[in-house]
Amino acid sequence: MDTDVTEPGATKTGADVTETGADANATETGAEADATDADGGWEELVTAALLGAERRTPPGGSPAAVLDRAAVATVRRRAGARPASPAERPAPAAADPRPALPAPAARRLALLLAGRAGAGQGGRRGTAPDLAELLPQWLAAANAHGYRAPAGQLPALLDAARARTDLRAEALAFAGPRALWLAGLNPEWRFALRGTAGVAAVPPDDARAVRELWEEGLFAERVALLTALRRQDADAARALLETTWSSERAEDRLLFLDTLRERPTARDEPFLERALADRSRTVRATAAELLSALPGSALAARMSARARACVHPDRTGAAAGVGLVVEAPYECDAAMQRDGVVAAPPSGRGERSWWFGQVVESAPLEDWPAHLGARDAARIVALPVSDGWRADLHAAWARAAVRQQDAAWARALLGSPRLPLAEGAADPARLLTVLPAGERAAWAAEFVAAHGLAEAFRLLGTCAVPWSGALGDAVIDALEIAREAGSYPWSFSGVMGLAERCLDPAQAERLRPLAAQADEPASGAPGSGGYWAEAFQRLASTLHVRAAMLTELADAAPAP
Amino acid sequence: MLTLAPDAASRKAGSKLAAPAPWSETGTGRDAVWGLCRGSGSTPYRTVVDLTGPASQCSCPSRKFPCKHALGLLLLWAQGPAGPDAVPRAEPPRWADDWLAGRRAKAESRGRATAEAAGRAADPEAARRRAERRARRVAAGATELEQRLADLLRGGLAGADQAGYTVWDETAARMVDAQAPGLASRVRELAGAAASGPGWPGRLLAECALLHLLCRGALRLAQLPAPLAATVRGHLGLTTEAAALLADPEAVVRDRWLVLGRAEAEDGRLTVRRFWLRGERTGREALLLSFGAAGRAPELALPVGRVLDAELAYHPAALPLRAALGHRHAEPDGGGTPRGVPVAEALAAYGRGLAADPWLEGWPAVLRDAVPLPGADGGPWHLADAAGPDALPLAATGRSALWRLAAVSGGGPVTVFGECGHRGFTPHTVWSEGEAIAL
């Protein structure tokens, strides 16, 4: 079914100019030179041109004659080009039924992605918002509304997801099935096919397909399959894992075990108990950790007994009747090691304190009140501890509170935000994650009000976005105090960056007076006033952009 | 809006300035936007954008056009991230008004100016002498180039792929001296053909042969039929001034022109920006060129996919395509997906074009229901008819254009504008749901 598009008129025009008029049929396939056909002696002309007239008399007798003939042949070949007909036609991308973005939001996305391309160039940041930093929020908001990505932006989205793993999950969810189709065609985007993507095609109730993917899939596909199945049917997922457990490599076993972390159940216990005898030390440790957080597990009971043997109410010492004494383990026996206690301490750490910490962090917190004869966590934490064991004991309890997600213990261990942070004790940022969002923000706000921003970065990072009014006020006040104290704003660049991303856009009004150039305090670093005004301007303009981009997405939002 | 940006760096810088913070005394009114932008200096830059152009004026030292301040101001005005009060309605201040008034007065008198430009050639005797002098120089250049091509063929092309660019650059410089810029840029392309990898001898011979044909045409201009002579002049770079073309009321075509696509390329030290248009009434395609010297972006900026009510005058040629842009009657508006043809018809149109102009590299074409197909075994991608076996290989298509085209199609049929030529199809624009996406 070739369409003949040969147009002999072209030859005639060439002849008008060159006064040469050879005649032959010319074809060229798919606009690409094809020398095999009858082409008016083209190959002969090329050979003659390569050799040169000095070495061999060319067709026509002179260089000019060769050029004349080549001109005619070239025009004829070009005019006679025929369409190609490639055989393979890949299947089109799956349809994406999500609604299109509102036009202003689509323009915003293009801006954010264009900003990403230039990110990472050095230099002072100036007053303009850092658009690349807003992309994660934009993607999360767009996904929450359930929009479809504009097709023309998919390559830029895939490039962004390739460069930044923190964006990847949201970017790929937003990019949708067409991005996966593209990724199948471009090796640079192969990453998008790993992870949950390949699994989407396998329905968990198709036992044969699940089995096949589990046995033959790539590692990442298998992890994704296990994770997805685990969410649907925890027992089926564990059973699937057990079919091949003993033949998996140690590092794979560790990551497969991690899929049980999300919602461990009592029915996982026998499997986890067997994993305590695993060949790999890290697998054993992970199994022990999972078991210790499993309410009512045998391992938790064993650990509880060990821990209770180490901590007693003080009956004889200085704090008799009101304090605690700690008697750390004297050895790490085989049973303890089997339950996940690591025998060898890191350098600089005493053996007994090391064992003690591991035992206490794995013991259920709920067993302590009865054992110590106190009513609740707050009272227990307030008790004095003899012989300098307080820091060890509290740090271990803090790890237990995080592992067991126990808000009462976390609250007690955090204590008042107005007190200075105790050296080497509990990690407040991790404890904060256990508290409900409102309480977390209130605690962080009070902490910032009392201590300023120097140690606040990680605490602020745990707070929900956008920050509550009280927390936002506290951070802005603290920044203002820092400016008054005459320091440079880049000493606070981490907190500034967080504030740009997390402050409630409604706070922009408060920043207006701060963004005006202020007089430098007499004691201040030279030029700091201008830099602060610049930093506050950037903060304010970033909040404007965030407010605008969320409004754009919410406008004309599709009915859920 | 961002398509107005001269390059990626300006686009980025402009979008950074699309925040209210650095701006003060902004306002909009009388089809203009203005504001003061605080930069690194002590006095803020004064930026005015005339929305009827769009054209802009800024007191910053940037040589880019439009500069980042103008872009940022436009974005701020268009999207208002800080709400509509970021750029309030107002009367322009003195400094903005001066420029606007001056600019609009100029625009009004442009009609007269073009007439005057034609009148400047009022001394026909002097003009004739100038033209004759240039014709002699071009003829001398063509003779010299003919000699060099003959020498090349006498010695043989073998080894030309190792020769590098210097030898061609020197010849190109001679052609610039001969006031034949068309010959000069073709000579520069010979170096590219010689370095084009496997199969280069055929490509180099083809280019040499067409250059030889052009030289012969240049030497026999007087004997050629008028349309062909005009085509040869066009390829030699002996073009008529836009003002002179537009001064002829007979030659001016008014239509609603759909902006089909845009492309930018470097030619020597020039940046050449191309816009392809298609008239709604006439159905004719037109090509507008805009040049920027030494790193400056060309001034002409048209929104791809929109319709421009304007007057054009075609440069004379056997196959008129290139045109000069005259008066614009309204702001670009509307749009929509243009009518397209199947692959075979686009190829046939190029073939017909070659009949009138043997030097034609490609011809504008809108393909309808075209499907991008990945190349087999690392070969080039193709654009294929959705309903037939015909396809064209994609040529001179950058990474981002290729993948954007693939993404927009999703493996389904789309309407694509591009140039159909002997190397294949170079896509410039794709339409999705009635919206044009520049590639």
PDB file of N, CA and C in Angstrom, chain A residues 158-191:
ATOM      1  N   LEU A 158       8.666  13.323  35.650  1.00  0.00           N
ATOM      2  CA  LEU A 158       9.487  12.119  35.797  1.00  0.00           C
ATOM      3  C   LEU A 158      10.938  12.489  36.090  1.00  0.00           C
ATOM      4  N   ASP A 159      11.424  13.543  35.421  1.00  0.00           N
ATOM      5  CA  ASP A 159      12.794  13.985  35.705  1.00  0.00           C
ATOM      6  C   ASP A 159      12.914  14.430  37.161  1.00  0.00           C
ATOM      7  N   ALA A 160      11.894  15.152  37.640  1.00  0.00           N
ATOM      8  CA  ALA A 160      11.918  15.618  39.031  1.00  0.00           C
ATOM      9  C   ALA A 160      11.905  14.427  39.979  1.00  0.00           C
ATOM     10  N   ALA A 161      11.071  13.433  39.674  1.00  0.00           N
ATOM     11  CA  ALA A 161      10.975  12.269  40.558  1.00  0.00           C
ATOM     12  C   ALA A 161      12.264  11.464  40.529  1.00  0.00           C
ATOM     13  N   ARG A 162      12.957  11.497  39.373  1.00  0.00           N
ATOM     14  CA  ARG A 162      14.213  10.762  39.289  1.00  0.00           C
ATOM     15  C   ARG A 162      15.273  11.436  40.148  1.00  0.00           C
ATOM     16  N   ALA A 163      15.278  12.779  40.120  1.00  0.00           N
ATOM     17  CA  ALA A 163      16.322  13.508  40.840  1.00  0.00           C
ATOM     18  C   ALA A 163      16.081  13.526  42.347  1.00  0.00           C
ATOM     19  N   ARG A 164      14.810  13.480  42.759  1.00  0.00           N
ATOM     20  CA  ARG A 164      14.521  13.639  44.193  1.00  0.00           C
ATOM     21  C   ARG A 164      13.662  12.485  44.672  1.00  0.00           C
ATOM     22  N   THR A 165      14.263  11.602  45.458  1.00  0.00           N
ATOM     23  CA  THR A 165      13.498  10.452  45.930  1.00  0.00           C
ATOM     24  C   THR A 165      12.389  10.869  46.887  1.00  0.00           C
ATOM     25  N   ASP A 166      12.557  12.027  47.562  1.00  0.00           N
ATOM     26  CA  ASP A 166      11.506  12.444  48.509  1.00  0.00           C
ATOM     27  C   ASP A 166      10.216  12.824  47.773  1.00  0.00           C
ATOM     28  N   LEU A 167      10.343  13.145  46.488  1.00  0.00           N
ATOM     29  CA  LEU A 167       9.168  13.509  45.702  1.00  0.00           C
ATOM     30  C   LEU A 167       8.510  12.292  45.065  1.00  0.00           C
ATOM     31  N   ARG A 168       9.261  11.205  45.006  1.00  0.00           N
ATOM     32  CA  ARG A 168       8.946  10.137  44.065  1.00  0.00           C
ATOM     33  C   ARG A 168       7.530   9.595  44.213  1.00  0.00           C
ATOM     34  N   ALA A 169       7.147   9.241  45.437  1.00  0.00           N
ATOM     35  CA  ALA A 169       5.856   8.579  45.613  1.00  0.00           C
ATOM     36  C   ALA A 169       4.714   9.488  45.165  1.00  0.00           C
ATOM     37  N   GLU A 170       4.732  10.754  45.627  1.00  0.00           N
ATOM     38  CA  GLU A 170       3.642  11.671  45.263  1.00  0.00           C
ATOM     39  C   GLU A 170       3.679  11.985  43.771  1.00  0.00           C
ATOM     40  N   ALA A 171       4.892  12.192  43.243  1.00  0.00           N
ATOM     41  CA  ALA A 171       5.009  12.556  41.827  1.00  0.00           C
ATOM     42  C   ALA A 171       4.484  11.436  40.942  1.00  0.00           C
ATOM     43  N   LEU A 172       4.811  10.203  41.280  1.00  0.00           N
ATOM     44  CA  LEU A 172       4.363   9.082  40.448  1.00  0.00           C
ATOM     45  C   LEU A 172       2.864   8.851  40.594  1.00  0.00           C
ATOM     46  N   ALA A 173       2.349   9.052  41.811  1.00  0.00           N
ATOM     47  CA  ALA A 173       0.906   8.901  41.993  1.00  0.00           C
ATOM     48  C   ALA A 173       0.177   9.942  41.139  1.00  0.00           C
ATOM     49  N   PHE A 174       0.714  11.168  41.135  1.00  0.00           N
ATOM     50  CA  PHE A 174       0.092  12.240  40.361  1.00  0.00           C
ATOM     51  C   PHE A 174       0.251  11.968  38.861  1.00  0.00           C
ATOM     52  N   ALA A 175       1.437  11.526  38.471  1.00  0.00           N
ATOM     53  CA  ALA A 175       1.716  11.327  37.044  1.00  0.00           C
ATOM     54  C   ALA A 175       0.827  10.249  36.442  1.00  0.00           C
ATOM     55  N   GLY A 176       0.489   9.230  37.227  1.00  0.00           N
ATOM     56  CA  GLY A 176      -0.511   8.270  36.783  1.00  0.00           C
ATOM     57  C   GLY A 176      -0.036   7.274  35.740  1.00  0.00           C
ATOM     58  N   PRO A 177      -0.982   6.570  35.113  1.00  0.00           N
ATOM     59  CA  PRO A 177      -0.627   5.453  34.232  1.00  0.00           C
ATOM     60  C   PRO A 177       0.157   5.882  32.994  1.00  0.00           C
ATOM     61  N   ARG A 178      -0.074   7.108  32.522  1.00  0.00           N
ATOM     62  CA  ARG A 178       0.641   7.501  31.310  1.00  0.00           C
ATOM     63  C   ARG A 178       2.139   7.652  31.567  1.00  0.00           C
ATOM     64  N   ALA A 179       2.494   8.059  32.784  1.00  0.00           N
ATOM     65  CA  ALA A 179       3.911   8.176  33.125  1.00  0.00           C
ATOM     66  C   ALA A 179       4.568   6.797  33.127  1.00  0.00           C
ATOM     67  N   LEU A 180       3.837   5.788  33.572  1.00  0.00           N
ATOM     68  CA  LEU A 180       4.397   4.434  33.568  1.00  0.00           C
ATOM     69  C   LEU A 180       4.592   3.968  32.131  1.00  0.00           C
ATOM     70  N   TRP A 181       3.640   4.323  31.288  1.00  0.00           N
ATOM     71  CA  TRP A 181       3.756   3.984  29.872  1.00  0.00           C
ATOM     72  C   TRP A 181       5.004   4.629  29.285  1.00  0.00           C
ATOM     73  N   LEU A 182       5.228   5.918  29.615  1.00  0.00           N
ATOM     74  CA  LEU A 182       6.422   6.621  29.138  1.00  0.00           C
ATOM     75  C   LEU A 182       7.688   5.981  29.681  1.00  0.00           C
ATOM     76  N   ALA A 183       7.639   5.632  30.962  1.00  0.00           N
ATOM     77  CA  ALA A 183       8.827   5.066  31.611  1.00  0.00           C
ATOM     78  C   ALA A 183       9.211   3.751  30.934  1.00  0.00           C
ATOM     79  N   GLY A 184       8.234   3.062  30.399  1.00  0.00           N
ATOM     80  CA  GLY A 184       8.522   1.828  29.691  1.00  0.00           C
ATOM     81  C   GLY A 184       9.276   2.058  28.392  1.00  0.00           C
ATOM     82  N   LEU A 185       9.226   3.306  27.888  1.00  0.00           N
ATOM     83  CA  LEU A 185       9.881   3.612  26.615  1.00  0.00           C
ATOM     84  C   LEU A 185      11.232   4.279  26.804  1.00  0.00           C
ATOM     85  N   ASN A 186      11.471   4.854  27.983  1.00  0.00           N
ATOM     86  CA  ASN A 186      12.703   5.608  28.214  1.00  0.00           C
ATOM     87  C   ASN A 186      13.471   5.001  29.391  1.00  0.00           C
ATOM     88  N   PRO A 187      14.643   4.409  29.112  1.00  0.00           N
ATOM     89  CA  PRO A 187      15.413   3.758  30.196  1.00  0.00           C
ATOM     90  C   PRO A 187      15.747   4.707  31.341  1.00  0.00           C
ATOM     91  N   GLU A 188      15.832   6.025  31.061  1.00  0.00           N
ATOM     92  CA  GLU A 188      16.161   6.968  32.134  1.00  0.00           C
ATOM     93  C   GLU A 188      15.084   6.981  33.220  1.00  0.00           C
ATOM     94  N   TRP A 189      13.879   6.577  32.864  1.00  0.00           N
ATOM     95  CA  TRP A 189      12.770   6.626  33.820  1.00  0.00           C
ATOM     96  C   TRP A 189      12.386   5.239  34.309  1.00  0.00           C
ATOM     97  N   ARG A 190      13.286   4.306  34.111  1.00  0.00           N
ATOM     98  CA  ARG A 190      12.995   2.930  34.514  1.00  0.00           C
ATOM     99  C   ARG A 190      12.597   2.839  35.982  1.00  0.00           C
ATOM    100  N   PHE A 191      13.173   3.765  36.796  1.00  0.00           N
ATOM    101  CA  PHE A 191      12.890   3.727  38.238  1.00  0.00           C
ATOM    102  C   PHE A 191      11.394   3.716  38.532  1.00  0.00           C
TER     103      PHE A 191
END
